[in-house]
Structure formats: structure tokens, C-alpha cells
Amino acid sequence: MMKENANLVIQKKSLAEELAEQLQNQIKDGKFAVGQKLPTEPELMRIFGVGRSTVREAVKILVNMGFLKVQQGAGTFVENLTASNEPMEQRLRRADIHDLDEVRKILEIAIAGRAAERRTEQDIEKIEGFLDERGRTAEAGQLEACIEADVNFHIALAKATHNEILYELYRSAAIYLRKGFEHIYVDTACFLASQPTHKQLVRHIIAQDAREALHTINIILQEP
């Protein structure tokens, strides 16, 4: 397994995150109104069958997201019916796969040109390595490995922009997209068919031809 694969681990939700999600849904569904006090810790422990530390961590998550407000000595109250300060990781985790894919396409257009302008020889080595792996696994019909190689290829392109914000935005979205792709694609046929255009994209990036790289990424994004 390649080193970059560590970036693609899909973490399971903790018990506190699951409880926070249940409470969040109840707030959104109107079970609790703005300004209403939540049940006490012991009551929440009894209702959901969890421990005190889980309840406290779940409340902390919802406070950070802007749903709840803790008033010392008075209790925990509903602050908002929608998230006002939800961490990006949690937002991506519950995002619709189609929304994530739309963001991916927008970012890939920005990435292609900048990667062509800024790539280093080390970047090219990683990009070509993942592209070769993408082709090999596509030919072998190894869907999961092919998706992983494809995602790693595009993450490597994002890294080649040497824009840390752009890279982190793409990497974060790609982590959650990868799991969705495993349900969308039934075989590697589309990856095999698009391998030539991906090779063409890499040639333009090696040549530092940003204009042609942009043209090619738009072709790739129109492929199935």
C-alpha cells in the first residue's frame, strides 16, 4: 500500500458523534425549540443508554456547531435550529455525494492550471506513479484499488499546486467522495476508458502548459 493511502482512511463515527447527530436531528425536526432547555445529563444518559462522558462530548460537539449553548448553573439550551459554526470535517461527513462531486469538479479545474505552472519533479514522480497504478488496477478490474489510485492521483495533482488551502480543501472532499464512488461505480470500465485523457493531462502538466491542462481537465470532467 502506498504512503498516500493513509490520507484516505474513512473514520467511523464515535458514540458521541452518533449521539450528537441524533440530538441535532431532533433539534432540526422541531422537537426542541430555540431557547428550550435540553434534558439533564442523567436524563440524556437514560434516554440514549450512554455514559456521562459520551453525553458531555456530544453536547460539546453541538455547542461548537452553534446548535446549543451551556449556561453555567442553569443547563443546556437550544441556541439555533441550524449549524452556525459547524466544523468542515463534520459538514463533509454528512454532505450529499452529489454536492461533494460538484465541489470536486470545481476544484479540479482550479488545480489543473496551477499544478501545470508550479509542479516540481518530485510532484511529477508521485503523479505518474498513481496514474500507472490507476491504469494497472483498471485493466485488472480491481475496482476498489482503482478508485483509490484515481483519488490519490487527483490528490497528488492538488499537492502539486503548492497551495496548502487548495490542497486541503480537495483532500478533505476526496476522503468522503472515495466511499461514495464505491457505490456509484460497478466496474472499472470508465476508468479504463478515461486513462488516455488522464495521461494527456499529465503530459501537459509536465510541459507546464496550463492552457492545455485546463482544456484537458474539462474533457475529463465531461467523461462518464
CSV table of N, CA and C in Angstrom, one decimal, residues 43-193:
chain,number,residue,atom,x,y,z
A,43,GLU,N,-30.7,12.4,32.5
A,43,GLU,CA,-31.9,12.1,31.7
A,43,GLU,C,-31.4,11.7,30.3
A,44,LEU,N,-30.5,12.4,29.7
A,44,LEU,CA,-29.9,12.0,28.4
A,44,LEU,C,-29.2,10.7,28.4
A,45,MET,N,-28.5,10.4,29.5
A,45,MET,CA,-27.9,9.1,29.7
A,45,MET,C,-28.9,8.0,29.7
A,46,ARG,N,-30.0,8.2,30.4
A,46,ARG,CA,-31.1,7.2,30.5
A,46,ARG,C,-31.8,7.0,29.1
A,47,ILE,N,-32.1,8.1,28.5
A,47,ILE,CA,-32.8,8.1,27.2
A,47,ILE,C,-32.1,7.4,26.1
A,48,PHE,N,-30.8,7.7,26.0
A,48,PHE,CA,-30.0,7.1,24.9
A,48,PHE,C,-29.1,5.9,25.3
A,49,GLY,N,-29.1,5.6,26.6
A,49,GLY,CA,-28.3,4.5,27.0
A,49,GLY,C,-26.8,4.6,26.9
A,50,VAL,N,-26.3,5.8,27.2
A,50,VAL,CA,-24.9,6.1,27.1
A,50,VAL,C,-24.4,6.6,28.4
A,51,GLY,N,-23.0,6.7,28.5
A,51,GLY,CA,-22.4,7.2,29.7
A,51,GLY,C,-22.3,8.7,29.7
A,52,ARG,N,-21.9,9.2,30.9
A,52,ARG,CA,-21.8,10.7,31.1
A,52,ARG,C,-20.8,11.3,30.1
A,53,SER,N,-19.7,10.7,29.9
A,53,SER,CA,-18.6,11.3,29.1
A,53,SER,C,-19.1,11.4,27.6
A,54,THR,N,-19.9,10.4,27.2
A,54,THR,CA,-20.5,10.5,25.8
A,54,THR,C,-21.4,11.6,25.7
A,55,VAL,N,-22.3,11.8,26.7
A,55,VAL,CA,-23.3,12.9,26.7
A,55,VAL,C,-22.5,14.3,26.6
A,56,ARG,N,-21.5,14.4,27.5
A,56,ARG,CA,-20.8,15.7,27.5
A,56,ARG,C,-20.0,16.0,26.2
A,57,GLU,N,-19.5,14.9,25.6
A,57,GLU,CA,-18.8,15.1,24.3
A,57,GLU,C,-19.7,15.5,23.2
A,58,ALA,N,-20.9,14.9,23.2
A,58,ALA,CA,-21.9,15.2,22.2
A,58,ALA,C,-22.4,16.6,22.4
A,59,VAL,N,-22.6,17.0,23.6
A,59,VAL,CA,-23.1,18.4,23.8
A,59,VAL,C,-22.0,19.4,23.4
A,60,LYS,N,-20.7,19.1,23.7
A,60,LYS,CA,-19.6,19.9,23.3
A,60,LYS,C,-19.6,20.1,21.7
A,61,ILE,N,-19.8,19.0,21.0
A,61,ILE,CA,-19.8,19.0,19.5
A,61,ILE,C,-20.9,20.0,19.1
A,62,LEU,N,-22.1,19.9,19.7
A,62,LEU,CA,-23.2,20.7,19.2
A,62,LEU,C,-23.1,22.2,19.6
A,63,VAL,N,-22.4,22.4,20.7
A,63,VAL,CA,-22.0,23.8,21.1
A,63,VAL,C,-21.1,24.4,20.1
A,64,ASN,N,-20.1,23.6,19.7
A,64,ASN,CA,-19.1,24.1,18.7
A,64,ASN,C,-19.8,24.3,17.4
A,65,MET,N,-20.8,23.6,17.1
A,65,MET,CA,-21.5,23.7,15.8
A,65,MET,C,-22.5,24.9,15.9
A,66,GLY,N,-22.8,25.4,17.1
A,66,GLY,CA,-23.7,26.5,17.2
A,66,GLY,C,-25.1,26.2,17.5
A,67,PHE,N,-25.4,24.9,17.7
A,67,PHE,CA,-26.8,24.4,18.0
A,67,PHE,C,-27.2,24.7,19.4
A,68,LEU,N,-26.2,24.5,20.4
A,68,LEU,CA,-26.5,24.5,21.8
A,68,LEU,C,-25.7,25.6,22.5
A,69,LYS,N,-26.2,26.0,23.6
A,69,LYS,CA,-25.4,27.0,24.5
A,69,LYS,C,-25.6,26.5,25.9
A,70,VAL,N,-24.4,26.4,26.6
A,70,VAL,CA,-24.4,25.9,28.0
A,70,VAL,C,-24.4,27.1,28.9
A,71,GLN,N,-25.3,27.2,29.8
A,71,GLN,CA,-25.4,28.3,30.8
A,71,GLN,C,-25.1,27.7,32.2
A,72,GLN,N,-23.9,28.2,32.7
A,72,GLN,CA,-23.4,27.6,34.0
A,72,GLN,C,-24.5,27.7,35.1
A,73,GLY,N,-24.8,26.6,35.6
A,73,GLY,CA,-25.8,26.5,36.7
A,73,GLY,C,-27.2,26.5,36.3
A,74,ALA,N,-27.5,26.7,35.0
A,74,ALA,CA,-28.9,26.7,34.5
A,74,ALA,C,-29.2,25.5,33.6
A,75,GLY,N,-28.2,25.1,32.8
A,75,GLY,CA,-28.4,23.9,32.0
A,75,GLY,C,-27.9,24.2,30.5
A,76,THR,N,-28.4,23.3,29.6
A,76,THR,CA,-28.0,23.4,28.2
A,76,THR,C,-29.3,23.8,27.4
A,77,PHE,N,-29.1,24.8,26.6
A,77,PHE,CA,-30.3,25.3,25.8
A,77,PHE,C,-30.0,25.3,24.3
A,78,VAL,N,-31.1,25.2,23.6
A,78,VAL,CA,-31.0,25.3,22.1
A,78,VAL,C,-30.7,26.7,21.7
A,79,GLU,N,-29.7,26.9,21.0
A,79,GLU,CA,-29.3,28.3,20.5
A,79,GLU,C,-29.7,28.6,19.1
A,80,ASN,N,-29.6,27.6,18.2
A,80,ASN,CA,-30.0,27.7,16.8
A,80,ASN,C,-30.6,26.4,16.3
A,81,LEU,N,-31.5,26.5,15.3
A,81,LEU,CA,-32.0,25.3,14.7
A,81,LEU,C,-31.2,24.8,13.5
A,82,THR,N,-30.2,25.6,13.1
A,82,THR,CA,-29.3,25.2,12.1
A,82,THR,C,-27.8,25.5,12.6
A,83,ALA,N,-26.9,24.8,12.0
A,83,ALA,CA,-25.5,25.0,12.4
A,83,ALA,C,-25.0,26.4,12.0
A,84,SER,N,-24.3,27.0,12.9
A,84,SER,CA,-23.7,28.3,12.6
A,84,SER,C,-22.2,28.3,12.6
A,85,ASN,N,-21.7,27.2,13.2
A,85,ASN,CA,-20.2,27.2,13.2
A,85,ASN,C,-19.8,25.7,13.2
A,86,GLU,N,-20.3,25.0,12.2
A,86,GLU,CA,-20.0,23.5,12.1
A,86,GLU,C,-18.7,23.3,11.5
A,87,PRO,N,-17.8,22.5,12.2
A,87,PRO,CA,-16.5,22.2,11.6
A,87,PRO,C,-16.6,21.5,10.3
A,88,MET,N,-15.7,21.9,9.4
A,88,MET,CA,-15.8,21.5,8.0
A,88,MET,C,-15.8,19.9,7.9
A,89,GLU,N,-15.0,19.3,8.7
A,89,GLU,CA,-14.9,17.8,8.6
A,89,GLU,C,-16.3,17.2,8.9
A,90,GLN,N,-17.0,17.7,9.9
A,90,GLN,CA,-18.3,17.2,10.1
A,90,GLN,C,-19.3,17.5,9.0
A,91,ARG,N,-19.2,18.7,8.4
A,91,ARG,CA,-20.0,19.1,7.3
A,91,ARG,C,-19.8,18.2,6.1
A,92,LEU,N,-18.6,17.9,5.8
A,92,LEU,CA,-18.2,17.0,4.7
A,92,LEU,C,-18.7,15.6,4.9
A,93,ARG,N,-18.6,15.1,6.2
A,93,ARG,CA,-19.0,13.8,6.5
A,93,ARG,C,-20.5,13.5,6.2
A,94,ARG,N,-21.4,14.5,6.4
A,94,ARG,CA,-22.8,14.3,6.2
A,94,ARG,C,-23.3,14.9,4.9
A,95,ALA,N,-22.3,15.4,4.1
A,95,ALA,CA,-22.7,16.0,2.8
A,95,ALA,C,-23.3,15.0,1.8
A,96,ASP,N,-24.1,15.5,0.9
A,96,ASP,CA,-24.7,14.7,-0.1
A,96,ASP,C,-23.5,14.4,-1.1
A,97,ILE,N,-23.5,13.2,-1.7
A,97,ILE,CA,-22.4,12.8,-2.6
A,97,ILE,C,-22.4,13.7,-3.8
A,98,HIS,N,-23.6,14.1,-4.3
A,98,HIS,CA,-23.6,14.9,-5.5
A,98,HIS,C,-23.1,16.3,-5.2
A,99,ASP,N,-23.3,16.8,-4.0
A,99,ASP,CA,-22.7,18.1,-3.7
A,99,ASP,C,-21.2,18.0,-3.6
A,100,LEU,N,-20.7,17.0,-3.0
A,100,LEU,CA,-19.3,16.8,-2.9
A,100,LEU,C,-18.7,16.6,-4.3
A,101,ASP,N,-19.3,15.9,-5.2
A,101,ASP,CA,-18.8,15.7,-6.5
A,101,ASP,C,-18.8,17.0,-7.3
A,102,GLU,N,-19.7,17.9,-7.1
A,102,GLU,CA,-19.8,19.2,-7.7
A,102,GLU,C,-18.6,20.0,-7.2
A,103,VAL,N,-18.3,20.0,-5.9
A,103,VAL,CA,-17.2,20.7,-5.4
A,103,VAL,C,-15.9,20.2,-6.0
A,104,ARG,N,-15.8,18.9,-6.1
A,104,ARG,CA,-14.6,18.2,-6.6
A,104,ARG,C,-14.3,18.7,-8.0
A,105,LYS,N,-15.3,18.8,-8.9
A,105,LYS,CA,-15.1,19.3,-10.3
A,105,LYS,C,-14.7,20.7,-10.3
A,106,ILE,N,-15.2,21.6,-9.5
A,106,ILE,CA,-14.8,23.0,-9.5
A,106,ILE,C,-13.4,23.1,-9.0
A,107,LEU,N,-13.0,22.3,-8.0
A,107,LEU,CA,-11.6,22.4,-7.5
A,107,LEU,C,-10.6,21.8,-8.6
A,108,GLU,N,-11.0,20.8,-9.3
A,108,GLU,CA,-10.1,20.1,-10.2
A,108,GLU,C,-9.8,21.1,-11.4
A,109,ILE,N,-10.7,21.9,-11.7
A,109,ILE,CA,-10.4,22.9,-12.8
A,109,ILE,C,-9.4,23.9,-12.3
A,110,ALA,N,-9.5,24.4,-11.1
A,110,ALA,CA,-8.5,25.3,-10.5
A,110,ALA,C,-7.2,24.6,-10.3
A,111,ILE,N,-7.2,23.4,-9.9
A,111,ILE,CA,-6.0,22.6,-9.6
A,111,ILE,C,-5.2,22.4,-10.9
A,112,ALA,N,-5.8,22.0,-12.0
A,112,ALA,CA,-5.1,21.6,-13.2
A,112,ALA,C,-4.1,22.7,-13.7
A,113,GLY,N,-4.6,23.9,-13.8
A,113,GLY,CA,-3.7,25.0,-14.3
A,113,GLY,C,-2.6,25.4,-13.4
A,114,ARG,N,-2.9,25.4,-12.1
A,114,ARG,CA,-1.9,25.8,-11.1
A,114,ARG,C,-0.9,24.7,-10.9
A,115,ALA,N,-1.3,23.4,-11.0
A,115,ALA,CA,-0.3,22.3,-11.0
A,115,ALA,C,0.6,22.4,-12.2
A,116,ALA,N,0.1,22.7,-13.3
A,116,ALA,CA,1.0,22.8,-14.5
A,116,ALA,C,2.0,23.9,-14.3
A,117,GLU,N,1.6,25.0,-13.7
A,117,GLU,CA,2.6,26.1,-13.5
A,117,GLU,C,3.6,25.9,-12.4
A,118,ARG,N,3.2,25.1,-11.4
A,118,ARG,CA,4.0,25.1,-10.2
A,118,ARG,C,4.6,23.7,-9.9
A,119,ARG,N,4.3,22.7,-10.6
A,119,ARG,CA,4.8,21.3,-10.3
A,119,ARG,C,6.3,21.2,-10.2
A,120,THR,N,6.7,20.3,-9.4
A,120,THR,CA,8.2,20.0,-9.3
A,120,THR,C,8.4,18.6,-9.8
A,121,GLU,N,9.7,18.2,-10.0
A,121,GLU,CA,10.0,16.9,-10.4
A,121,GLU,C,9.5,15.8,-9.4
A,122,GLN,N,9.5,16.2,-8.2
A,122,GLN,CA,9.0,15.2,-7.1
A,122,GLN,C,7.5,15.1,-7.3
A,123,ASP,N,6.8,16.2,-7.6
A,123,ASP,CA,5.4,16.1,-7.8
A,123,ASP,C,5.0,15.2,-9.0
A,124,ILE,N,5.8,15.3,-10.1
A,124,ILE,CA,5.6,14.5,-11.3
A,124,ILE,C,5.8,13.1,-11.0
A,125,GLU,N,6.8,12.7,-10.2
A,125,GLU,CA,7.0,11.3,-9.9
A,125,GLU,C,5.9,10.7,-9.2
A,126,LYS,N,5.3,11.4,-8.2
A,126,LYS,CA,4.1,10.9,-7.5
A,126,LYS,C,2.9,10.8,-8.4
A,127,ILE,N,2.7,11.8,-9.2
A,127,ILE,CA,1.5,11.9,-10.1
A,127,ILE,C,1.6,10.7,-11.1
A,128,GLU,N,2.7,10.5,-11.7
A,128,GLU,CA,2.9,9.4,-12.6
A,128,GLU,C,2.7,8.0,-12.0
A,129,GLY,N,3.2,7.9,-10.8
A,129,GLY,CA,3.1,6.7,-10.0
A,129,GLY,C,1.6,6.3,-9.8
A,130,PHE,N,0.8,7.2,-9.4
A,130,PHE,CA,-0.6,7.0,-9.1
A,130,PHE,C,-1.3,6.7,-10.4
A,131,LEU,N,-0.9,7.4,-11.5
A,131,LEU,CA,-1.6,7.3,-12.8
A,131,LEU,C,-1.3,5.8,-13.3
A,132,ASP,N,-0.1,5.4,-13.2
A,132,ASP,CA,0.3,4.0,-13.6
A,132,ASP,C,-0.5,3.0,-12.8
A,133,GLU,N,-0.7,3.2,-11.5
A,133,GLU,CA,-1.4,2.3,-10.6
A,133,GLU,C,-2.9,2.3,-11.1
A,134,ARG,N,-3.4,3.5,-11.4
A,134,ARG,CA,-4.8,3.6,-11.8
A,134,ARG,C,-5.0,2.8,-13.1
A,135,GLY,N,-4.1,2.8,-14.0
A,135,GLY,CA,-4.2,2.1,-15.3
A,135,GLY,C,-4.1,0.6,-15.0
A,136,ARG,N,-3.2,0.2,-14.2
A,136,ARG,CA,-3.0,-1.3,-13.9
A,136,ARG,C,-4.2,-1.9,-13.2
A,137,THR,N,-4.7,-1.2,-12.2
A,137,THR,CA,-5.9,-1.7,-11.5
A,137,THR,C,-7.2,-1.7,-12.3
A,138,ALA,N,-7.2,-0.7,-13.2
A,138,ALA,CA,-8.4,-0.6,-14.1
A,138,ALA,C,-8.4,-1.8,-15.1
A,139,GLU,N,-7.2,-2.1,-15.6
A,139,GLU,CA,-7.1,-3.2,-16.6
A,139,GLU,C,-7.4,-4.6,-15.9
A,140,ALA,N,-7.0,-4.6,-14.6
A,140,ALA,CA,-7.2,-5.9,-13.8
A,140,ALA,C,-8.6,-6.0,-13.3
A,141,GLY,N,-9.4,-4.9,-13.4
A,141,GLY,CA,-10.8,-4.9,-12.9
A,141,GLY,C,-10.9,-4.8,-11.4
A,142,GLN,N,-9.9,-4.3,-10.8
A,142,GLN,CA,-9.9,-4.2,-9.3
A,142,GLN,C,-10.5,-2.8,-8.9
A,143,LEU,N,-11.8,-2.8,-8.8
A,143,LEU,CA,-12.5,-1.5,-8.6
A,143,LEU,C,-12.0,-0.7,-7.4
A,144,GLU,N,-12.0,-1.3,-6.2
A,144,GLU,CA,-11.7,-0.6,-5.0
A,144,GLU,C,-10.3,0.0,-5.1
A,145,ALA,N,-9.3,-0.8,-5.6
A,145,ALA,CA,-7.9,-0.3,-5.8
A,145,ALA,C,-7.8,0.8,-6.8
A,146,CYS,N,-8.6,0.7,-7.9
A,146,CYS,CA,-8.6,1.6,-9.0
A,146,CYS,C,-9.2,3.0,-8.5
A,147,ILE,N,-10.3,2.9,-7.7
A,147,ILE,CA,-10.8,4.2,-7.1
A,147,ILE,C,-9.8,4.8,-6.2
A,148,GLU,N,-9.1,4.0,-5.4
A,148,GLU,CA,-8.1,4.6,-4.5
A,148,GLU,C,-7.0,5.2,-5.3
A,149,ALA,N,-6.5,4.6,-6.3
A,149,ALA,CA,-5.5,5.1,-7.2
A,149,ALA,C,-5.9,6.4,-7.9
A,150,ASP,N,-7.1,6.4,-8.3
A,150,ASP,CA,-7.7,7.6,-9.0
A,150,ASP,C,-7.7,8.8,-8.0
A,151,VAL,N,-8.3,8.6,-6.8
A,151,VAL,CA,-8.4,9.6,-5.8
A,151,VAL,C,-7.0,10.1,-5.5
A,152,ASN,N,-6.0,9.2,-5.3
A,152,ASN,CA,-4.7,9.6,-4.9
A,152,ASN,C,-4.0,10.4,-6.0
A,153,PHE,N,-4.3,10.0,-7.3
A,153,PHE,CA,-3.8,10.7,-8.4
A,153,PHE,C,-4.2,12.2,-8.4
A,154,HIS,N,-5.5,12.4,-8.1
A,154,HIS,CA,-6.0,13.8,-8.1
A,154,HIS,C,-5.5,14.6,-6.8
A,155,ILE,N,-5.4,13.8,-5.7
A,155,ILE,CA,-4.8,14.5,-4.5
A,155,ILE,C,-3.4,14.9,-4.8
A,156,ALA,N,-2.6,14.1,-5.5
A,156,ALA,CA,-1.2,14.4,-5.9
A,156,ALA,C,-1.2,15.7,-6.8
A,157,LEU,N,-2.2,15.8,-7.7
A,157,LEU,CA,-2.3,17.0,-8.5
A,157,LEU,C,-2.5,18.2,-7.7
A,158,ALA,N,-3.4,18.1,-6.7
A,158,ALA,CA,-3.7,19.2,-5.8
A,158,ALA,C,-2.5,19.6,-5.0
A,159,LYS,N,-1.7,18.6,-4.6
A,159,LYS,CA,-0.5,18.8,-3.8
A,159,LYS,C,0.5,19.6,-4.7
A,160,ALA,N,0.5,19.3,-6.0
A,160,ALA,CA,1.4,20.0,-6.9
A,160,ALA,C,1.1,21.5,-7.2
A,161,THR,N,0.0,21.9,-6.7
A,161,THR,CA,-0.3,23.4,-6.8
A,161,THR,C,0.5,24.2,-5.8
A,162,HIS,N,1.0,23.5,-4.8
A,162,HIS,CA,1.7,24.1,-3.7
A,162,HIS,C,0.9,25.3,-3.0
A,163,ASN,N,-0.4,25.1,-3.1
A,163,ASN,CA,-1.3,25.9,-2.3
A,163,ASN,C,-2.0,25.1,-1.3
A,164,GLU,N,-1.6,25.3,0.0
A,164,GLU,CA,-2.0,24.4,1.0
A,164,GLU,C,-3.5,24.4,1.3
A,165,ILE,N,-4.1,25.6,1.1
A,165,ILE,CA,-5.6,25.7,1.3
A,165,ILE,C,-6.3,24.9,0.2
A,166,LEU,N,-5.9,25.1,-1.0
A,166,LEU,CA,-6.5,24.3,-2.2
A,166,LEU,C,-6.3,22.8,-2.0
A,167,TYR,N,-5.1,22.5,-1.6
A,167,TYR,CA,-4.8,21.0,-1.4
A,167,TYR,C,-5.7,20.5,-0.3
A,168,GLU,N,-5.8,21.1,0.9
A,168,GLU,CA,-6.6,20.6,2.0
A,168,GLU,C,-8.1,20.6,1.7
A,169,LEU,N,-8.6,21.6,0.9
A,169,LEU,CA,-10.0,21.5,0.5
A,169,LEU,C,-10.2,20.3,-0.4
A,170,TYR,N,-9.3,20.1,-1.3
A,170,TYR,CA,-9.6,18.9,-2.2
A,170,TYR,C,-9.4,17.6,-1.5
A,171,ARG,N,-8.3,17.5,-0.7
A,171,ARG,CA,-8.1,16.3,0.0
A,171,ARG,C,-9.2,15.9,1.0
A,172,SER,N,-9.8,16.9,1.7
A,172,SER,CA,-10.9,16.7,2.6
A,172,SER,C,-12.1,16.2,1.9
A,173,ALA,N,-12.4,16.8,0.7
A,173,ALA,CA,-13.6,16.4,0.0
A,173,ALA,C,-13.4,15.0,-0.6
A,174,ALA,N,-12.2,14.7,-1.1
A,174,ALA,CA,-11.8,13.4,-1.7
A,174,ALA,C,-12.0,12.3,-0.7
A,175,ILE,N,-11.6,12.5,0.5
A,175,ILE,CA,-11.7,11.4,1.5
A,175,ILE,C,-13.1,10.9,1.6
A,176,TYR,N,-14.1,11.7,1.6
A,176,TYR,CA,-15.5,11.3,1.7
A,176,TYR,C,-16.1,10.9,0.3
A,177,LEU,N,-15.6,11.5,-0.7
A,177,LEU,CA,-16.0,11.1,-2.1
A,177,LEU,C,-15.6,9.6,-2.4
A,178,ARG,N,-14.5,9.2,-1.9
A,178,ARG,CA,-14.0,7.9,-2.3
A,178,ARG,C,-15.0,6.8,-1.9
A,179,LYS,N,-15.6,6.9,-0.7
A,179,LYS,CA,-16.5,5.9,-0.2
A,179,LYS,C,-17.8,5.9,-1.1
A,180,GLY,N,-18.2,7.1,-1.5
A,180,GLY,CA,-19.3,7.2,-2.4
A,180,GLY,C,-19.1,6.6,-3.7
A,181,PHE,N,-17.9,6.8,-4.3
A,181,PHE,CA,-17.6,6.2,-5.6
A,181,PHE,C,-17.7,4.7,-5.6
A,182,GLU,N,-17.4,4.1,-4.5
A,182,GLU,CA,-17.5,2.6,-4.4
A,182,GLU,C,-19.0,2.1,-4.6
A,183,HIS,N,-19.9,3.0,-4.3
A,183,HIS,CA,-21.3,2.7,-4.5
A,183,HIS,C,-21.8,3.1,-5.9
A,184,ILE,N,-21.2,4.1,-6.5
A,184,ILE,CA,-21.6,4.6,-7.8
A,184,ILE,C,-21.1,3.7,-8.9
A,185,TYR,N,-19.8,3.3,-8.9
A,185,TYR,CA,-19.3,2.6,-10.0
A,185,TYR,C,-19.4,1.1,-9.7
A,186,VAL,N,-19.8,0.3,-10.8
A,186,VAL,CA,-19.9,-1.1,-10.6
A,186,VAL,C,-18.7,-1.9,-11.2
A,187,ASP,N,-17.9,-1.2,-12.0
A,187,ASP,CA,-16.7,-1.8,-12.6
A,187,ASP,C,-15.7,-0.7,-13.0
A,188,THR,N,-14.6,-1.2,-13.5
A,188,THR,CA,-13.5,-0.2,-13.9
A,188,THR,C,-13.6,0.3,-15.3
A,189,ALA,N,-14.6,0.0,-16.0
A,189,ALA,CA,-14.7,0.3,-17.5
A,189,ALA,C,-14.5,1.8,-17.7
A,190,CYS,N,-15.1,2.7,-16.9
A,190,CYS,CA,-15.0,4.1,-17.2
A,190,CYS,C,-13.6,4.6,-16.9
A,191,PHE,N,-13.0,4.0,-15.9
A,191,PHE,CA,-11.6,4.4,-15.5
A,191,PHE,C,-10.6,4.0,-16.6
A,192,LEU,N,-10.9,2.8,-17.2
A,192,LEU,CA,-10.0,2.4,-18.3
A,192,LEU,C,-10.2,3.3,-19.5
A,193,ALA,N,-11.5,3.6,-19.8
A,193,ALA,CA,-11.7,4.5,-21.0
A,193,ALA,C,-11.1,5.9,-20.8
